[in-house]
XYZ file of C-alpha atoms in Angstrom:
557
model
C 130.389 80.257 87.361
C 130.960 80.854 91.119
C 128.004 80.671 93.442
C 126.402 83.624 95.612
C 124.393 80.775 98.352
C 127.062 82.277 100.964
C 126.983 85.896 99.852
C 124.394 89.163 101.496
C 122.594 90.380 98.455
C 123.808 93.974 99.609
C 127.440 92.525 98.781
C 126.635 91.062 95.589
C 125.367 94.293 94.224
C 127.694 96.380 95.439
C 130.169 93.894 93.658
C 127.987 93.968 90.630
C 127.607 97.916 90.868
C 131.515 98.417 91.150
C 131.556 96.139 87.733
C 129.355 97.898 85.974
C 130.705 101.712 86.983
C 132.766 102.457 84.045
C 130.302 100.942 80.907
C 130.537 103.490 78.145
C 128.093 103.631 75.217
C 130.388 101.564 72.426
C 131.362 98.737 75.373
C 134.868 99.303 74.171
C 136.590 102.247 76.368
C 136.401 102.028 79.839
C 135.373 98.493 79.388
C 134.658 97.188 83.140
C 136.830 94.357 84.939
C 135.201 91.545 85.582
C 133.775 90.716 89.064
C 134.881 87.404 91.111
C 131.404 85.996 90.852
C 130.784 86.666 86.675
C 130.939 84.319 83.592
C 133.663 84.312 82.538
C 134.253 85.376 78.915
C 135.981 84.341 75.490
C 138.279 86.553 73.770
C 136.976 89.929 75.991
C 133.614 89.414 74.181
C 131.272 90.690 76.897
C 133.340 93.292 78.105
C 134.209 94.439 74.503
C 131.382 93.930 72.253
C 132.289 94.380 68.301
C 128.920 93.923 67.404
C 126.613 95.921 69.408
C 126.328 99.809 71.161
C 125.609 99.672 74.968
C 125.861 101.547 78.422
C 124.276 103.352 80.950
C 122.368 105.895 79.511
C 123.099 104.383 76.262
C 120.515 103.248 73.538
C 121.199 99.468 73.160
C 122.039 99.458 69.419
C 122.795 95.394 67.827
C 125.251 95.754 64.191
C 123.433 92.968 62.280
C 119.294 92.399 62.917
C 118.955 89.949 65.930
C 115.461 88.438 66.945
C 114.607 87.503 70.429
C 111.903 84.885 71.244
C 109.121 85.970 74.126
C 106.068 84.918 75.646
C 103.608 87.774 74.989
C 100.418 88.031 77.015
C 97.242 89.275 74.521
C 95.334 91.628 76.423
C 91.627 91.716 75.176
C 91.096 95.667 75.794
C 94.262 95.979 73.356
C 94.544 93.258 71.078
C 97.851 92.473 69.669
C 98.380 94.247 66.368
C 101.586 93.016 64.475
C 101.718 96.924 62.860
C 101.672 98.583 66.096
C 104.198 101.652 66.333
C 105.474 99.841 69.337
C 107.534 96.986 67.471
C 108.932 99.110 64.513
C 109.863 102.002 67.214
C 111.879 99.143 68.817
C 113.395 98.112 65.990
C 114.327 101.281 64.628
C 116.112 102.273 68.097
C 117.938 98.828 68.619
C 117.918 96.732 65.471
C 115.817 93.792 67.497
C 112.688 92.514 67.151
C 110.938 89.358 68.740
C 109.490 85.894 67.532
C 106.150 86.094 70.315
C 104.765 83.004 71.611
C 101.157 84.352 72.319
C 98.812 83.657 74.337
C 95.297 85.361 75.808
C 95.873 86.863 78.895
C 93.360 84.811 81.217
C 95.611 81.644 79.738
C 99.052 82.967 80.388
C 99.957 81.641 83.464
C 98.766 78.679 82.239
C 100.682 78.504 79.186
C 104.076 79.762 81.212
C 103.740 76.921 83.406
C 103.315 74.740 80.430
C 106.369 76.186 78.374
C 108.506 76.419 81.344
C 108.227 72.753 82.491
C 108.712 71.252 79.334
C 112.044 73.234 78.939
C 110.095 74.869 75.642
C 110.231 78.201 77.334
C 110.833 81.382 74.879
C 113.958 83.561 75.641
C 112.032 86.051 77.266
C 108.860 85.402 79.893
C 107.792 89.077 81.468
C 104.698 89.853 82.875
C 105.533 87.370 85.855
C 104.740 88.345 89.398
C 105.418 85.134 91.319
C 108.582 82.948 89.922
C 108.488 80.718 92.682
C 106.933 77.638 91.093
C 109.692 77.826 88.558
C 112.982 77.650 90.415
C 112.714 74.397 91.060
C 112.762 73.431 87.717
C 116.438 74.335 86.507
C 114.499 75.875 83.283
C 115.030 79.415 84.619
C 118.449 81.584 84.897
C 119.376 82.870 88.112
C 119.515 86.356 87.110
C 121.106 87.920 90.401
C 124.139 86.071 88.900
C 124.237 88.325 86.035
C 123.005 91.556 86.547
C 126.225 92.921 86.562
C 125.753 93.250 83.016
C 122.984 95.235 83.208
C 124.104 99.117 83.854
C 120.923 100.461 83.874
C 119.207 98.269 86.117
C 122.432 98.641 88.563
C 122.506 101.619 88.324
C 118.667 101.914 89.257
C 119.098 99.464 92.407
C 122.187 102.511 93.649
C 120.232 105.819 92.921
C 117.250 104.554 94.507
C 118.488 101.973 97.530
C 116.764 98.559 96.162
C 118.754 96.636 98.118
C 116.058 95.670 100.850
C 113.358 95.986 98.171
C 115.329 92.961 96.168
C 115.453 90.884 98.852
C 111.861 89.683 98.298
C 112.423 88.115 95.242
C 115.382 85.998 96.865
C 115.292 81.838 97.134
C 116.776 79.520 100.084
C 119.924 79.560 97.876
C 120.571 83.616 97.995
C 119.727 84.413 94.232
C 116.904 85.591 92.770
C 115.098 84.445 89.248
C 112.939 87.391 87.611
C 114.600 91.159 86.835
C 111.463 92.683 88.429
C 110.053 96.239 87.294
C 111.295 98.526 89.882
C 110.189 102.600 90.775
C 111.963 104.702 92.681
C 108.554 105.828 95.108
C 106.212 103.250 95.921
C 102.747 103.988 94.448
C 99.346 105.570 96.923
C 97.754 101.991 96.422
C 93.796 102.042 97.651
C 91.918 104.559 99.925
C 88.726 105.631 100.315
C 86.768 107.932 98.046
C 84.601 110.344 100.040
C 81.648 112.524 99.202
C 83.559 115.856 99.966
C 80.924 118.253 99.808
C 78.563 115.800 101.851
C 81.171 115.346 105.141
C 81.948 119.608 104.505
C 78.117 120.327 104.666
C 78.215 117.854 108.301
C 80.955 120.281 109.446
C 83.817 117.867 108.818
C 87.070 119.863 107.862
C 88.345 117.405 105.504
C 91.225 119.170 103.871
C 92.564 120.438 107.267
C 91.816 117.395 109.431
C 93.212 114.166 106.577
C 96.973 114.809 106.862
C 96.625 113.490 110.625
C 93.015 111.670 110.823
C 93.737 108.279 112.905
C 90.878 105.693 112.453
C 89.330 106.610 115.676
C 89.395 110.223 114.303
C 87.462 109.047 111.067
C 85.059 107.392 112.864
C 83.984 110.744 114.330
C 83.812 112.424 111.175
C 81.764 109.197 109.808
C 79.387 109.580 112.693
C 78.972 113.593 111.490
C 77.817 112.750 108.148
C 75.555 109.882 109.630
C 73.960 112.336 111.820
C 73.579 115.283 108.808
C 72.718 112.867 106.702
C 69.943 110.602 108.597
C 71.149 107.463 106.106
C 70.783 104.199 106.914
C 74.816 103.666 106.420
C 77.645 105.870 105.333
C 79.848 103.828 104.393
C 79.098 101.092 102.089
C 81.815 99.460 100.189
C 82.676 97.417 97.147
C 85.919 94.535 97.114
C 83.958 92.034 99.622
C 85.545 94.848 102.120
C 88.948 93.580 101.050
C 90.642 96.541 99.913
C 89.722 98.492 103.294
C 90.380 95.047 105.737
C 93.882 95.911 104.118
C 94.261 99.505 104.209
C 93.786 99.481 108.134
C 95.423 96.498 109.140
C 98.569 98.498 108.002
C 97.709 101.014 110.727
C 97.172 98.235 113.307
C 99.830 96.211 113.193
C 98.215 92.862 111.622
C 97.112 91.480 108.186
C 93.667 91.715 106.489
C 91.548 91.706 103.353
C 93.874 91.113 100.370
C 96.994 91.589 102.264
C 95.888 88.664 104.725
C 98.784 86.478 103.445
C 100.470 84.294 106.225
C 98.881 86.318 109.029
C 102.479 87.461 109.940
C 104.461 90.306 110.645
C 107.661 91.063 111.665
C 108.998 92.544 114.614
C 112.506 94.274 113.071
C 113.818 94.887 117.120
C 113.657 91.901 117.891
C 114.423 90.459 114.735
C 111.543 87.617 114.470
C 108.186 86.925 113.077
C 105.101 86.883 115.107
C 101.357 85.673 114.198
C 99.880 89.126 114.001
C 96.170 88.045 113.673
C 95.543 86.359 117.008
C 97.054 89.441 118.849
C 95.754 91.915 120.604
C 96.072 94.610 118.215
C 93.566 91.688 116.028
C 91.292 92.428 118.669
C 91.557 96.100 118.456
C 91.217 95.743 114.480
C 88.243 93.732 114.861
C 86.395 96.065 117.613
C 87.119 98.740 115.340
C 85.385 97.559 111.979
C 82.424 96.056 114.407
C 81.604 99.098 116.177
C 81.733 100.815 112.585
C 78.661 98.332 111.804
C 77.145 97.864 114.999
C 76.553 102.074 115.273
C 75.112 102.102 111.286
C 77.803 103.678 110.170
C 79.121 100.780 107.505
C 77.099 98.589 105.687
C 77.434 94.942 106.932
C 76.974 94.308 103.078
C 79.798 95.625 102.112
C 81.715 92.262 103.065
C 79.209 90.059 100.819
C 77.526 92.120 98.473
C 78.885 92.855 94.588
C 81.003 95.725 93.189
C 78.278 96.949 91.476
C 75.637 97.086 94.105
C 78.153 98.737 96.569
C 79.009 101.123 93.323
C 75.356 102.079 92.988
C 74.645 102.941 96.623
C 77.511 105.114 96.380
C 75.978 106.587 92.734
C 72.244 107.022 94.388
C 73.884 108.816 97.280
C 72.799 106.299 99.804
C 76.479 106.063 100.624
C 79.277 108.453 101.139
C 82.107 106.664 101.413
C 83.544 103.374 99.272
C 86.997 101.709 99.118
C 88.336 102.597 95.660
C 91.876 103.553 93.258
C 92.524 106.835 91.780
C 92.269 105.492 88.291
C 88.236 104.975 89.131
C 87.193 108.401 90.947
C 87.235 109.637 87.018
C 84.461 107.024 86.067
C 83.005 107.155 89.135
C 82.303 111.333 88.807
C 80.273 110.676 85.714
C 77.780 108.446 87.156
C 77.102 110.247 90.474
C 73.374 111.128 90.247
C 73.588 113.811 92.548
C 75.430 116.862 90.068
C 76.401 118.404 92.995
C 78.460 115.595 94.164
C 82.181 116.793 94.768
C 84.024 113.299 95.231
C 87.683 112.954 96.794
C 90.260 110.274 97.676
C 91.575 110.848 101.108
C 95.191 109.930 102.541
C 94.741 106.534 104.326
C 94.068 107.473 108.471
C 96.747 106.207 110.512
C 96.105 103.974 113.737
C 97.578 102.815 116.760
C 100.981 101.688 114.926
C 101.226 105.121 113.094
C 100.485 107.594 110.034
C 102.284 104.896 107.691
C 102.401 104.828 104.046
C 100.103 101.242 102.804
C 102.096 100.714 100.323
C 105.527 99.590 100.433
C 107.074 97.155 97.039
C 108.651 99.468 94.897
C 108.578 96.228 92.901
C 106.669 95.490 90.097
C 105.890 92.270 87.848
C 108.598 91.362 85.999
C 111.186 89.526 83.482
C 111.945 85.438 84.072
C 114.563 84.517 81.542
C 114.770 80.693 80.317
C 117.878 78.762 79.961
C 117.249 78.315 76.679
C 118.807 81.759 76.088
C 122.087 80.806 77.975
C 122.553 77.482 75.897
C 121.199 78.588 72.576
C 123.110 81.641 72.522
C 125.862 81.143 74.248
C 127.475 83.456 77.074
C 128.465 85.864 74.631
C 125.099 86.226 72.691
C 123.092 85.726 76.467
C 124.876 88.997 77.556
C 124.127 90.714 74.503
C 120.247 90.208 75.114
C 120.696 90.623 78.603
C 121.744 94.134 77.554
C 119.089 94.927 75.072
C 116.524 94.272 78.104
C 118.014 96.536 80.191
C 117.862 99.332 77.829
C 114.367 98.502 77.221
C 112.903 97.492 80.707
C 115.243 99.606 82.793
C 116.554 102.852 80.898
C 114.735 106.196 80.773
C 114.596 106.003 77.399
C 113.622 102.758 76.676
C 110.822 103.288 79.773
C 109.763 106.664 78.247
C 109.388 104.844 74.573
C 107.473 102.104 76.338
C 104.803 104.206 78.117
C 104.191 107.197 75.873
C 105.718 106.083 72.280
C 107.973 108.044 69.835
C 108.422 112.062 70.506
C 106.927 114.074 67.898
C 104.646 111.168 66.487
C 102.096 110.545 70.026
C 103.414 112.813 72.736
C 105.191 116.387 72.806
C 107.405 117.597 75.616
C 106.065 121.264 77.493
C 108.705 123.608 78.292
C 108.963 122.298 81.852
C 110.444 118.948 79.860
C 106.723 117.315 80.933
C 105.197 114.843 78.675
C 101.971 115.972 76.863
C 100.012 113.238 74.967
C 98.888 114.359 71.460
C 95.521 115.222 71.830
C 93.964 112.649 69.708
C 94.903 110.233 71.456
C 93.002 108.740 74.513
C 95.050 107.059 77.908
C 94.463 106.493 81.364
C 91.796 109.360 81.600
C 93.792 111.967 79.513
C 91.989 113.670 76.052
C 88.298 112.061 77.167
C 87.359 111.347 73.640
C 90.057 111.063 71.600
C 89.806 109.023 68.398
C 92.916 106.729 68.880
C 94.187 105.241 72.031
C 97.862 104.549 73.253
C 97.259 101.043 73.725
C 95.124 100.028 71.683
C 95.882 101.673 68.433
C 99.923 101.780 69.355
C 100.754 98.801 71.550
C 102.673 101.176 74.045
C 101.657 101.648 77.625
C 101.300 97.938 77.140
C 101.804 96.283 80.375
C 104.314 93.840 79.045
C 106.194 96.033 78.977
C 105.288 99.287 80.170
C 106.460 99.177 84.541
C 108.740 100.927 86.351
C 110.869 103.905 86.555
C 111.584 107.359 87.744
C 109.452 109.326 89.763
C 108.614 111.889 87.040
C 107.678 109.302 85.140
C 105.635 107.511 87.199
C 103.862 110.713 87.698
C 103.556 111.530 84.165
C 100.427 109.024 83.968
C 98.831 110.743 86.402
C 95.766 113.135 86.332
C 96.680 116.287 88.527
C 94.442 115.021 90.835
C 96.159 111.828 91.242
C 99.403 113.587 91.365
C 97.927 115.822 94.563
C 96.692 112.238 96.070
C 100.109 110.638 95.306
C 102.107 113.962 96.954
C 99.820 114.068 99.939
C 100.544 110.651 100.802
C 104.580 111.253 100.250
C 104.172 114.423 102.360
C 101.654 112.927 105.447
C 102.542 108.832 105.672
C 105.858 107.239 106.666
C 107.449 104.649 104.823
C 107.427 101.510 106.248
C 110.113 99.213 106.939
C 109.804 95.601 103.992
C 109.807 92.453 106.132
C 112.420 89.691 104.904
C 110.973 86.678 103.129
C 110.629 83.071 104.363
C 113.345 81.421 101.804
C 111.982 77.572 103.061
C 113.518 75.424 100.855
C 110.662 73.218 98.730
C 110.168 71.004 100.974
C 109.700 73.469 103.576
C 107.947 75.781 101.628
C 104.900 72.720 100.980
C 104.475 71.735 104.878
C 104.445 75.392 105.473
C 101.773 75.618 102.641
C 99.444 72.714 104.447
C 99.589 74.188 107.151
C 98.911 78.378 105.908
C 95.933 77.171 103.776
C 93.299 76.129 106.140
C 94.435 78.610 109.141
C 93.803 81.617 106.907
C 90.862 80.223 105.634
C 90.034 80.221 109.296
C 90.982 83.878 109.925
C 89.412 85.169 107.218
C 85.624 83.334 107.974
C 86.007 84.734 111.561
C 87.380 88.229 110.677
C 84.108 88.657 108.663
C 81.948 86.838 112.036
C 83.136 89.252 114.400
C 82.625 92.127 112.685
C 79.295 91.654 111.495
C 78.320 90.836 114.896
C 77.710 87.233 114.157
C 80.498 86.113 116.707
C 81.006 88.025 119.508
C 84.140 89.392 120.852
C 83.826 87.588 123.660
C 84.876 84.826 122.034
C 87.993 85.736 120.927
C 90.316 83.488 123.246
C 88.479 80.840 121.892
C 89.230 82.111 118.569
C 92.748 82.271 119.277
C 93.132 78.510 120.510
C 90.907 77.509 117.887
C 93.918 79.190 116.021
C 96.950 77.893 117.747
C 95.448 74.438 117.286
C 95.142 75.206 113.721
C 98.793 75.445 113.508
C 99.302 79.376 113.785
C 101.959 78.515 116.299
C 103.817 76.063 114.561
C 103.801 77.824 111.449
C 105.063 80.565 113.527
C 107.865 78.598 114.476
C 108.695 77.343 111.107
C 108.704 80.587 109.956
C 111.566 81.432 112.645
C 113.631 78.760 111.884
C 114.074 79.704 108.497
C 114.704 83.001 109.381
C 118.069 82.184 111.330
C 119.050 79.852 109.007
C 119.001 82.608 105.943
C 119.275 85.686 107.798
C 122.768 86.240 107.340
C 121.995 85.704 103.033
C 119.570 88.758 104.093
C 121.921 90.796 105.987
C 120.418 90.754 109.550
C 124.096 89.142 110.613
């Protein structure tokens, strides 16, 4: 098999997408020629398969019964049920079914890690968000090397442009390991959940002023309700403040909160990194949050205090604002104390960088395949499962079948073609007291295997009020431009690592100092050298380096 280390990943899947063009649903007309950098083949078995039904579009159909072994992650709010609907519905469609390896959830990462290094690793590992630790170990396929195979996965990465998105998930040696979930729109992500009818009765226009609210401009509508109000705070917030250290470090040009990561960003003009979190527009982030606590608008608890105390300020009404999802505005109606309360999740307020969108992965969690399935089935037999994962992890059909089950038996289609769960059955805040579940009583919308997809269907989940959340964010915030990974070799990778660990352990214990007031801004050159001297510099550097030697794998050259 010919390597890709000298090859853009734009190249390779245009290569791969050329390949996979003319699929048809038997495998045998149209049959596609073979690209430069694929396995090669015995006997035309790949490209003419006598033994199983494939293509874009296509349900994945094997002639004889096949099993496929997988790691399978037991999730304790839906136990694993060997009747569910799920497996049969699977088989039924595609003539597999799976020998799991399982595992409770809080040990699976644990147990993968375990598998994996012992070269004991089922066929099939999903539900894997970082594959990192695991290239190193020869035990996993470099996938990027066979995608072409995969027509419906290809043939997502065209439609929706998932070039860029891809490159995350590529390694020092221009391939990547794990088929990740992909959607074609990035998701809202976390806002803030607001007590409408509260910042209305202040005299705040929320529906007419949201779609271009900058921080500064939230500020004065916080400062409104603080004034109406006569509380103590309005804003008190759950997440240690990490969800909302990350939603406006977005808008400022620097990392926070959960996002912190490295501490870096990257400058796309001029094509380099830069340590975001000793710059200026740090100090602008940071005067921003502490003048939010220093004028009694936010809660200097909210950095330290627990989910549920934040939640029941918020509940009492001694709040009117907390950090929150969609999925928990629903729950979060039912126990406001105040019946009155009208509650709403606001688009994100832009900031000195821009009305951007927060969130930018398309990508979700996703497959690792183990070499075991190369050697113990042979290229041949590899293919073939390679093909039965694409129908289920990357067709509309197979997607549809994972989320909402079998047409006719748990969901109906409208005549607008729009899903419509049966009404006894209960999922992600649809039918409120239905006697069945999807999940639980099914085993679809099961998160192994239940991620990614079209638009529609992402939607399809959604309340209508999530829908008008997700649409106002698509409508008001810019997409953002993905920054290219650091693809440090191992050894880089670990100095890199000595180095990251204790300077953003640093950043974060003086992020929450200066905006409590504890440290004053004053300080912050000192902060800064205290920084540098830390190693934000050299890690800066390092960071750099790596860049020129792998941009031209990223196509930046």
């Amino acid at each position: 098999m010919n390597r890709f280390s000298k090859a853009a990943l734009s190249v390779m899947l245009v290569s791969a997408l050329a390949v996979t063009a003319a699929c048809s649903s038997s495998g045998n007309e149209n049959a596609p020629n073979k690209g430069t950098n694929a396995p090669a083949t015995t006997n035309g078995g790949a490209d003419n398969p006598a033994d199983y039904v494939f293509g874009e579009g296509q349900t994945f159909k094997s002639n004889e019964p096949i099993s496929y072994s997988m790691m399978y992650s037991d999730h304790e709010n839906y136990p694993y049920k060997e009747d569910w609907r799920f497996w049969s519905a699977v088989k039924e469609k595609t003539n597999v079914s799976f020998e799991l390896a399982t595992t409770a959830r809080t040990e699976y990462e644990n147990q993968k890690s375990l598998l994996v290094n012992s070269g004991d690793a089922p066929f099939i590992i999903p539900k894997t968000y970082d594959e990192s630790a695991f290239v190193a170990t020869g035990q996993i396929v470099a996938v990027s090397d066979w995608v072409q195979y995969m027509p419906n996965y290809m043939k997502a990465v065209k439609d929706w442009g998932m070039e860029e998105d891809l490159k995350a998930k590529m390694k020092e040696d221009g391939k990547y390991y794990v088929l990740p979930g992909m959607w074609e729109v990035a998701g809202g992500g976390y806002s803030y959940i607001i007590r409408k009818d509260v910042f209305e009765a202040a005299g705040v226009d929320v529906l007419g002023q949201e779609a271009k609210w900058t921080y500064e401009d939230f500020y004065e509508a916080l400062k409104k309700v603080k004034e109406h109000t006569g509380a103590k705070y309005v804003f008190s917030d759950q997440f240690q403040g990490n969800a909302t250290l990350n939603i406006a470090a977005v808008q400022y040009g620097v990392t926070g909160g959960w996002g912190v990561s490295n501490g870096l960003t990257f400058d796309h003009e001029k094509q380099q990194f830069q340590f975001a979190d000793t710059s200026e527009d740090f100090k602008n982030y940071l005067t921003y949050f502490n003048k939010l606590v220093k004028d009694g608008i936010m809660d200097p608890e909210s950095f330290t205090q627990e989910d549920d105390a934040a939640r029941a300020k918020f509940f009492k009404g001694d709040s009117n604002v907390i950090s929150g999802n969609y999925q928990q505005l629903a729950d979060f109606k039912s126990k406001m104390q105040d019946p009155n309360s009208e509650l709403y999740m606001i688009v994100q307020p832009g900031g000195p960088k821009g009305m951007q969108q927060v969130e930018t992965s398309r990508l979700e969690n996703g497959v690792m395949i183990s070499k075991n399935a190369l050697d113990k089935l042979g290229e041949e037999g590899f293919i073939k499962m390679l093909r039965f994962i694409d129908w289920l992890w990357y067709s509309d059909e197979g997607q549809t079948l994972s989320l909402w089950g079998v047409e006719g038996e748990t969901y109906t289609k409208d005549a607008e073609g729009n899903i419509v769960l049966n009404k006894d059955i209960y999922y992600n805040g649809m039918n409120e007291g239905a006697t069945k579940q999807l999940n639980v009583d099914y085993g679809f919308a099961n998160g192994m295997f239940a991620y990614g997809g079209k638009t529609d269907l992402k939607t399809s989940k959604m309340t209508e009020g999530e829908k008008d959340y997700f649409n106002r964010i698509l409508t008001t915030r810019e997409p953002r431009k993905l920054a290219p990974p650091i693809m440090g070799t191992a050894e880089e990778t670990e100095q890199m690592n000595l180095i990251m660990t204790p300077l953003i352990d640093y950043i974060k214990t003086m992020t929450l100092k200066f905006v409590t007031g504890q440290e004053s801004l004053d300080n912050f050159d000192k902060f800064k050298a205290q920084a540098e001297a830390n190693g934000s510099e050299r890690y800066t550097k390092q960071a750099n380096e790596i860049f020129q030697k792998t941009k031209g794998l990223l196509g930046y050259e």
